[in-house]
């Protein structure tokens, strides 16, 4: 394994270790969790605006636009597609959406949790050759998965985790130090 791939693997493992730990207030990180409700007409806008406010307050203006778009897509997916698990659905209740931000000096983790255990369908690879994309009309692009494709293009990593009591969280990571955004060949 060459040095660049080894360094990339070390950075990925370091990032995973920071994502996995429970935030400790004594660390040099910034943490925020928002609870929103899918039935509120401005849920996506509120999530997008709170994302910008949190990131600007934490001093990471360079990822604000990308993070806002990612949060819009992930929260929009919950609003438009999530159906609560039977054990989490209550009559006459709103669908809960939790948006979590965990920021360390080198990484920003964003998680959007919902009450639907159905795994997201993360796009794998390109639907078409990049050389053909310029000539194809939008009509032949897939009808679903565009939002997650946008998330995959903007974030360094995208994954999901099942909830302990049901539901799931879709996570993504942005690298803030500028050194780990290059993926090995």
Short mmCIF file of N, CA, C and O in Angstrom, two decimals, residues 41-131:
data_model
loop_
_atom_site.label_atom_id
_atom_site.label_comp_id
_atom_site.label_asym_id
_atom_site.label_seq_id
_atom_site.Cartn_x
_atom_site.Cartn_y
_atom_site.Cartn_z
N UNK A 41 -44.93 23.26 7.79
CA UNK A 41 -44.68 23.62 6.39
C UNK A 41 -43.28 24.18 6.10
O UNK A 41 -42.82 24.11 4.97
N UNK A 42 -42.58 24.70 7.09
CA UNK A 42 -41.26 25.29 6.87
C UNK A 42 -40.13 24.45 7.45
O UNK A 42 -39.05 24.97 7.72
N UNK A 43 -40.35 23.16 7.63
CA UNK A 43 -39.35 22.31 8.26
C UNK A 43 -38.00 22.36 7.54
O UNK A 43 -36.96 22.53 8.17
N UNK A 44 -38.02 22.21 6.23
CA UNK A 44 -36.77 22.18 5.47
C UNK A 44 -36.07 23.55 5.54
O UNK A 44 -34.86 23.63 5.74
N UNK A 45 -36.83 24.62 5.42
CA UNK A 45 -36.24 25.96 5.49
C UNK A 45 -35.63 26.22 6.86
O UNK A 45 -34.51 26.74 6.98
N UNK A 46 -36.33 25.83 7.93
CA UNK A 46 -35.81 26.03 9.28
C UNK A 46 -34.52 25.22 9.46
O UNK A 46 -33.53 25.73 10.00
N UNK A 47 -34.50 23.98 8.99
CA UNK A 47 -33.29 23.15 9.10
C UNK A 47 -32.13 23.78 8.34
O UNK A 47 -31.00 23.84 8.85
N UNK A 48 -32.41 24.27 7.16
CA UNK A 48 -31.37 24.92 6.33
C UNK A 48 -30.83 26.17 7.03
O UNK A 48 -29.61 26.38 7.11
N UNK A 49 -31.71 27.01 7.56
CA UNK A 49 -31.29 28.24 8.23
C UNK A 49 -30.53 27.97 9.52
O UNK A 49 -29.56 28.66 9.84
N UNK A 50 -30.96 26.98 10.28
CA UNK A 50 -30.26 26.63 11.52
C UNK A 50 -28.88 26.05 11.21
O UNK A 50 -27.93 26.26 11.97
N UNK A 51 -28.77 25.32 10.11
CA UNK A 51 -27.46 24.80 9.68
C UNK A 51 -26.50 25.96 9.45
O UNK A 51 -25.37 25.96 9.94
N UNK A 52 -26.96 26.96 8.69
CA UNK A 52 -26.11 28.12 8.40
C UNK A 52 -25.74 28.86 9.68
O UNK A 52 -24.58 29.24 9.87
N UNK A 53 -26.70 29.06 10.57
CA UNK A 53 -26.42 29.79 11.82
C UNK A 53 -25.40 29.04 12.68
O UNK A 53 -24.47 29.64 13.21
N UNK A 54 -25.57 27.72 12.79
CA UNK A 54 -24.64 26.92 13.60
C UNK A 54 -23.23 26.98 13.02
O UNK A 54 -22.25 27.21 13.73
N UNK A 55 -23.12 26.75 11.71
CA UNK A 55 -21.79 26.70 11.09
C UNK A 55 -21.10 28.05 11.09
O UNK A 55 -19.89 28.15 11.33
N UNK A 56 -21.86 29.11 10.83
CA UNK A 56 -21.25 30.45 10.88
C UNK A 56 -20.80 30.78 12.31
O UNK A 56 -19.74 31.36 12.52
N UNK A 57 -21.61 30.40 13.29
CA UNK A 57 -21.23 30.62 14.68
C UNK A 57 -20.01 29.83 15.10
O UNK A 57 -19.25 30.25 15.96
N UNK A 58 -19.81 28.68 14.45
CA UNK A 58 -18.64 27.85 14.75
C UNK A 58 -17.43 28.26 13.92
O UNK A 58 -16.35 27.71 14.09
N UNK A 59 -17.62 29.21 12.99
CA UNK A 59 -16.50 29.73 12.22
C UNK A 59 -16.09 28.90 11.03
O UNK A 59 -14.94 28.98 10.59
N UNK A 60 -17.00 28.12 10.46
CA UNK A 60 -16.66 27.31 9.28
C UNK A 60 -17.52 27.75 8.09
O UNK A 60 -18.27 26.96 7.51
N UNK A 61 -17.36 29.00 7.70
CA UNK A 61 -18.15 29.58 6.61
C UNK A 61 -17.94 28.88 5.28
O UNK A 61 -18.83 28.89 4.42
N UNK A 62 -16.80 28.23 5.07
CA UNK A 62 -16.50 27.64 3.77
C UNK A 62 -17.36 26.44 3.42
O UNK A 62 -17.46 26.07 2.25
N UNK A 63 -18.01 25.79 4.39
CA UNK A 63 -18.88 24.65 4.08
C UNK A 63 -20.35 24.96 4.24
O UNK A 63 -21.19 24.07 4.08
N UNK A 64 -20.70 26.20 4.54
CA UNK A 64 -22.09 26.54 4.83
C UNK A 64 -23.00 26.20 3.66
O UNK A 64 -24.04 25.55 3.83
N UNK A 65 -22.66 26.61 2.44
CA UNK A 65 -23.55 26.38 1.30
C UNK A 65 -23.74 24.89 1.03
O UNK A 65 -24.87 24.43 0.82
N UNK A 66 -22.65 24.12 1.03
CA UNK A 66 -22.76 22.68 0.79
C UNK A 66 -23.55 22.00 1.90
O UNK A 66 -24.41 21.14 1.63
N UNK A 67 -23.28 22.36 3.14
CA UNK A 67 -23.98 21.74 4.27
C UNK A 67 -25.47 22.09 4.24
O UNK A 67 -26.32 21.23 4.54
N UNK A 68 -25.81 23.31 3.90
CA UNK A 68 -27.23 23.70 3.80
C UNK A 68 -27.94 22.85 2.74
O UNK A 68 -29.08 22.40 2.96
N UNK A 69 -27.30 22.65 1.60
CA UNK A 69 -27.92 21.84 0.55
C UNK A 69 -28.07 20.39 1.00
O UNK A 69 -29.12 19.77 0.78
N UNK A 70 -27.06 19.85 1.64
CA UNK A 70 -27.13 18.48 2.14
C UNK A 70 -28.27 18.33 3.15
O UNK A 70 -29.08 17.39 3.06
N UNK A 71 -28.36 19.25 4.11
CA UNK A 71 -29.44 19.18 5.10
C UNK A 71 -30.79 19.32 4.42
O UNK A 71 -31.75 18.61 4.76
N UNK A 72 -30.91 20.20 3.44
CA UNK A 72 -32.17 20.35 2.69
C UNK A 72 -32.59 19.03 2.06
O UNK A 72 -33.75 18.63 2.13
N UNK A 73 -31.64 18.37 1.42
CA UNK A 73 -31.95 17.10 0.75
C UNK A 73 -32.33 16.02 1.75
O UNK A 73 -33.31 15.29 1.54
N UNK A 74 -31.56 15.89 2.83
CA UNK A 74 -31.84 14.83 3.81
C UNK A 74 -33.15 15.07 4.56
O UNK A 74 -33.94 14.14 4.75
N UNK A 75 -33.39 16.29 4.99
CA UNK A 75 -34.65 16.60 5.68
C UNK A 75 -35.82 16.49 4.70
O UNK A 75 -36.88 15.97 5.04
N UNK A 76 -35.63 16.94 3.48
CA UNK A 76 -36.66 16.81 2.45
C UNK A 76 -37.03 15.36 2.20
O UNK A 76 -38.20 15.02 1.99
N UNK A 77 -36.04 14.46 2.24
CA UNK A 77 -36.33 13.03 2.09
C UNK A 77 -37.22 12.53 3.22
O UNK A 77 -38.14 11.73 2.99
N UNK A 78 -36.97 12.99 4.43
CA UNK A 78 -37.81 12.57 5.56
C UNK A 78 -39.23 13.10 5.37
O UNK A 78 -40.20 12.36 5.51
N UNK A 79 -39.34 14.38 5.05
CA UNK A 79 -40.65 15.01 4.87
C UNK A 79 -41.45 14.29 3.78
O UNK A 79 -42.65 14.03 3.93
N UNK A 80 -40.80 13.96 2.69
CA UNK A 80 -41.51 13.40 1.53
C UNK A 80 -41.63 11.89 1.50
O UNK A 80 -42.50 11.37 0.81
N UNK A 81 -40.75 11.17 2.22
CA UNK A 81 -40.73 9.71 2.04
C UNK A 81 -40.83 8.88 3.31
O UNK A 81 -41.18 7.70 3.23
N UNK A 82 -40.49 9.41 4.47
CA UNK A 82 -40.44 8.59 5.68
C UNK A 82 -41.82 8.26 6.20
O UNK A 82 -42.69 9.12 6.32
N UNK A 83 -42.01 6.98 6.49
CA UNK A 83 -43.25 6.48 7.10
C UNK A 83 -42.83 5.85 8.43
O UNK A 83 -42.07 4.88 8.44
N UNK A 84 -43.30 6.40 9.56
CA UNK A 84 -42.84 5.89 10.86
C UNK A 84 -43.11 4.40 11.04
O UNK A 84 -44.12 3.87 10.57
N UNK A 85 -42.17 3.73 11.71
CA UNK A 85 -42.37 2.33 12.07
C UNK A 85 -43.60 2.23 12.96
O UNK A 85 -43.93 3.17 13.68
N UNK A 86 -44.25 1.11 12.90
CA UNK A 86 -45.48 0.92 13.67
C UNK A 86 -45.25 1.18 15.16
O UNK A 86 -46.07 1.81 15.82
N UNK A 87 -44.11 0.78 15.69
CA UNK A 87 -43.85 0.97 17.12
C UNK A 87 -43.60 2.44 17.47
O UNK A 87 -43.71 2.83 18.63
N UNK A 88 -43.28 3.28 16.47
CA UNK A 88 -43.01 4.69 16.72
C UNK A 88 -44.17 5.60 16.33
O UNK A 88 -44.19 6.77 16.70
N UNK A 89 -45.11 5.07 15.57
CA UNK A 89 -46.23 5.88 15.10
C UNK A 89 -47.30 6.00 16.18
O UNK A 89 -47.74 5.00 16.74
N UNK A 90 -47.68 7.22 16.47
CA UNK A 90 -48.75 7.47 17.42
C UNK A 90 -49.88 8.18 16.68
O UNK A 90 -49.62 9.07 15.86
N UNK A 91 -51.13 7.83 16.98
CA UNK A 91 -52.24 8.50 16.31
C UNK A 91 -52.18 10.02 16.52
O UNK A 91 -51.88 10.49 17.62
N UNK A 92 -52.40 10.75 15.48
CA UNK A 92 -52.45 12.22 15.50
C UNK A 92 -51.12 12.87 15.90
O UNK A 92 -51.11 14.02 16.34
N UNK A 93 -50.02 12.16 15.77
CA UNK A 93 -48.75 12.78 16.13
C UNK A 93 -47.97 13.15 14.87
O UNK A 93 -48.18 12.60 13.80
N UNK A 94 -47.07 14.11 15.02
CA UNK A 94 -46.24 14.56 13.91
C UNK A 94 -45.01 13.65 13.81
O UNK A 94 -44.57 13.07 14.81
N UNK A 95 -44.48 13.55 12.60
CA UNK A 95 -43.26 12.77 12.39
C UNK A 95 -42.05 13.59 12.82
O UNK A 95 -41.86 14.71 12.38
N UNK A 96 -41.25 13.00 13.65
CA UNK A 96 -40.09 13.69 14.23
C UNK A 96 -38.89 13.58 13.29
O UNK A 96 -38.63 12.54 12.70
N UNK A 97 -38.14 14.69 13.20
CA UNK A 97 -36.91 14.75 12.42
C UNK A 97 -35.85 15.36 13.33
O UNK A 97 -36.01 16.48 13.80
N UNK A 98 -34.79 14.62 13.59
CA UNK A 98 -33.69 15.13 14.41
C UNK A 98 -32.49 15.38 13.51
O UNK A 98 -32.06 14.49 12.77
N UNK A 99 -31.95 16.59 13.58
CA UNK A 99 -30.76 16.95 12.81
C UNK A 99 -29.64 17.16 13.81
O UNK A 99 -29.76 17.99 14.72
N UNK A 100 -28.56 16.40 13.67
CA UNK A 100 -27.44 16.44 14.61
C UNK A 100 -26.19 16.95 13.90
O UNK A 100 -25.88 16.51 12.79
N UNK A 101 -25.49 17.86 14.57
CA UNK A 101 -24.22 18.37 14.08
C UNK A 101 -23.16 18.05 15.12
O UNK A 101 -23.33 18.36 16.30
N UNK A 102 -22.08 17.40 14.70
CA UNK A 102 -20.93 17.14 15.56
C UNK A 102 -19.73 17.69 14.81
O UNK A 102 -19.36 17.19 13.76
N UNK A 103 -19.13 18.75 15.34
CA UNK A 103 -18.00 19.36 14.66
C UNK A 103 -16.76 19.29 15.53
O UNK A 103 -16.77 19.71 16.68
N UNK A 104 -15.73 18.73 14.96
CA UNK A 104 -14.41 18.65 15.58
C UNK A 104 -13.52 19.58 14.77
O UNK A 104 -13.92 20.07 13.72
N UNK A 105 -12.30 19.81 15.22
CA UNK A 105 -11.43 20.70 14.45
C UNK A 105 -11.24 20.29 12.99
O UNK A 105 -11.08 21.13 12.13
N UNK A 106 -11.29 19.00 12.69
CA UNK A 106 -11.03 18.55 11.33
C UNK A 106 -12.26 18.07 10.57
O UNK A 106 -12.21 17.91 9.36
N UNK A 107 -13.39 17.83 11.25
CA UNK A 107 -14.54 17.21 10.60
C UNK A 107 -15.84 17.85 11.04
O UNK A 107 -15.99 18.30 12.17
N UNK A 108 -16.80 17.77 10.15
CA UNK A 108 -18.19 18.10 10.47
C UNK A 108 -19.01 16.88 10.12
O UNK A 108 -18.99 16.40 8.97
N UNK A 109 -19.73 16.34 11.10
CA UNK A 109 -20.64 15.22 10.88
C UNK A 109 -22.05 15.77 10.97
O UNK A 109 -22.39 16.49 11.92
N UNK A 110 -22.89 15.42 10.01
CA UNK A 110 -24.29 15.82 10.02
C UNK A 110 -25.12 14.54 9.95
O UNK A 110 -24.90 13.70 9.07
N UNK A 111 -26.06 14.41 10.86
CA UNK A 111 -26.96 13.26 10.86
C UNK A 111 -28.40 13.73 10.84
O UNK A 111 -28.76 14.67 11.56
N UNK A 112 -29.22 13.08 10.03
CA UNK A 112 -30.65 13.37 9.99
C UNK A 112 -31.38 12.07 10.32
O UNK A 112 -31.29 11.09 9.58
N UNK A 113 -32.09 12.08 11.46
CA UNK A 113 -32.77 10.89 11.96
C UNK A 113 -34.26 11.01 11.71
O UNK A 113 -34.84 12.09 11.81
N UNK A 114 -34.86 9.86 11.40
CA UNK A 114 -36.31 9.80 11.25
C UNK A 114 -36.83 8.53 11.91
O UNK A 114 -36.05 7.76 12.47
N UNK A 115 -38.12 8.33 11.86
CA UNK A 115 -38.76 7.21 12.55
C UNK A 115 -39.08 6.04 11.62
O UNK A 115 -39.84 5.16 11.96
N UNK A 116 -38.46 6.01 10.46
CA UNK A 116 -38.67 4.97 9.45
C UNK A 116 -37.42 4.11 9.37
O UNK A 116 -36.34 4.62 9.06
N UNK A 117 -37.54 2.82 9.63
CA UNK A 117 -36.38 1.92 9.62
C UNK A 117 -35.97 1.48 8.22
O UNK A 117 -34.96 0.81 8.06
N UNK A 118 -36.74 1.86 7.21
CA UNK A 118 -36.40 1.45 5.85
C UNK A 118 -35.06 2.06 5.46
O UNK A 118 -34.89 3.27 5.52
N UNK A 119 -34.10 1.22 5.07
CA UNK A 119 -32.79 1.77 4.70
C UNK A 119 -32.88 2.69 3.49
O UNK A 119 -33.67 2.45 2.57
N UNK A 120 -32.08 3.75 3.49
CA UNK A 120 -32.05 4.61 2.31
C UNK A 120 -31.36 3.87 1.16
O UNK A 120 -30.51 3.01 1.40
N UNK A 121 -31.73 4.20 -0.04
CA UNK A 121 -31.08 3.61 -1.21
C UNK A 121 -30.01 4.59 -1.66
O UNK A 121 -30.31 5.58 -2.32
N UNK A 122 -28.77 4.32 -1.23
CA UNK A 122 -27.67 5.19 -1.59
C UNK A 122 -27.21 4.84 -3.00
O UNK A 122 -26.96 3.67 -3.31
N UNK A 123 -27.12 5.82 -3.89
CA UNK A 123 -26.69 5.55 -5.27
C UNK A 123 -25.28 4.96 -5.28
O UNK A 123 -24.42 5.36 -4.50
N UNK A 124 -25.08 4.00 -6.18
CA UNK A 124 -23.78 3.37 -6.33
C UNK A 124 -23.24 3.72 -7.70
O UNK A 124 -23.83 3.34 -8.71
N UNK A 125 -22.16 4.44 -7.75
CA UNK A 125 -21.53 4.77 -9.02
C UNK A 125 -22.34 5.73 -9.86
O UNK A 125 -23.33 6.31 -9.42
N UNK A 126 -21.91 5.91 -11.07
CA UNK A 126 -22.56 6.81 -12.02
C UNK A 126 -23.64 6.06 -12.79
O UNK A 126 -23.43 4.92 -13.20
N UNK A 127 -24.78 6.71 -12.99
CA UNK A 127 -25.85 6.10 -13.78
C UNK A 127 -25.44 6.03 -15.25
O UNK A 127 -25.82 5.12 -15.98
N UNK A 128 -24.68 7.01 -15.70
CA UNK A 128 -24.22 7.09 -17.08
C UNK A 128 -22.76 7.51 -17.09
O UNK A 128 -22.27 8.12 -16.14
N UNK A 129 -22.09 7.25 -18.17
CA UNK A 129 -20.73 7.70 -18.34
C UNK A 129 -20.68 9.23 -18.24
O UNK A 129 -21.52 9.90 -18.84
N UNK A 130 -19.70 9.79 -17.51
CA UNK A 130 -19.62 11.26 -17.40
C UNK A 130 -19.55 11.95 -18.75
O UNK A 130 -20.05 13.05 -18.92
N UNK A 131 -18.97 11.31 -19.76
CA UNK A 131 -18.89 11.90 -21.09
C UNK A 131 -20.25 12.05 -21.75
O UNK A 131 -20.46 12.95 -22.56
#
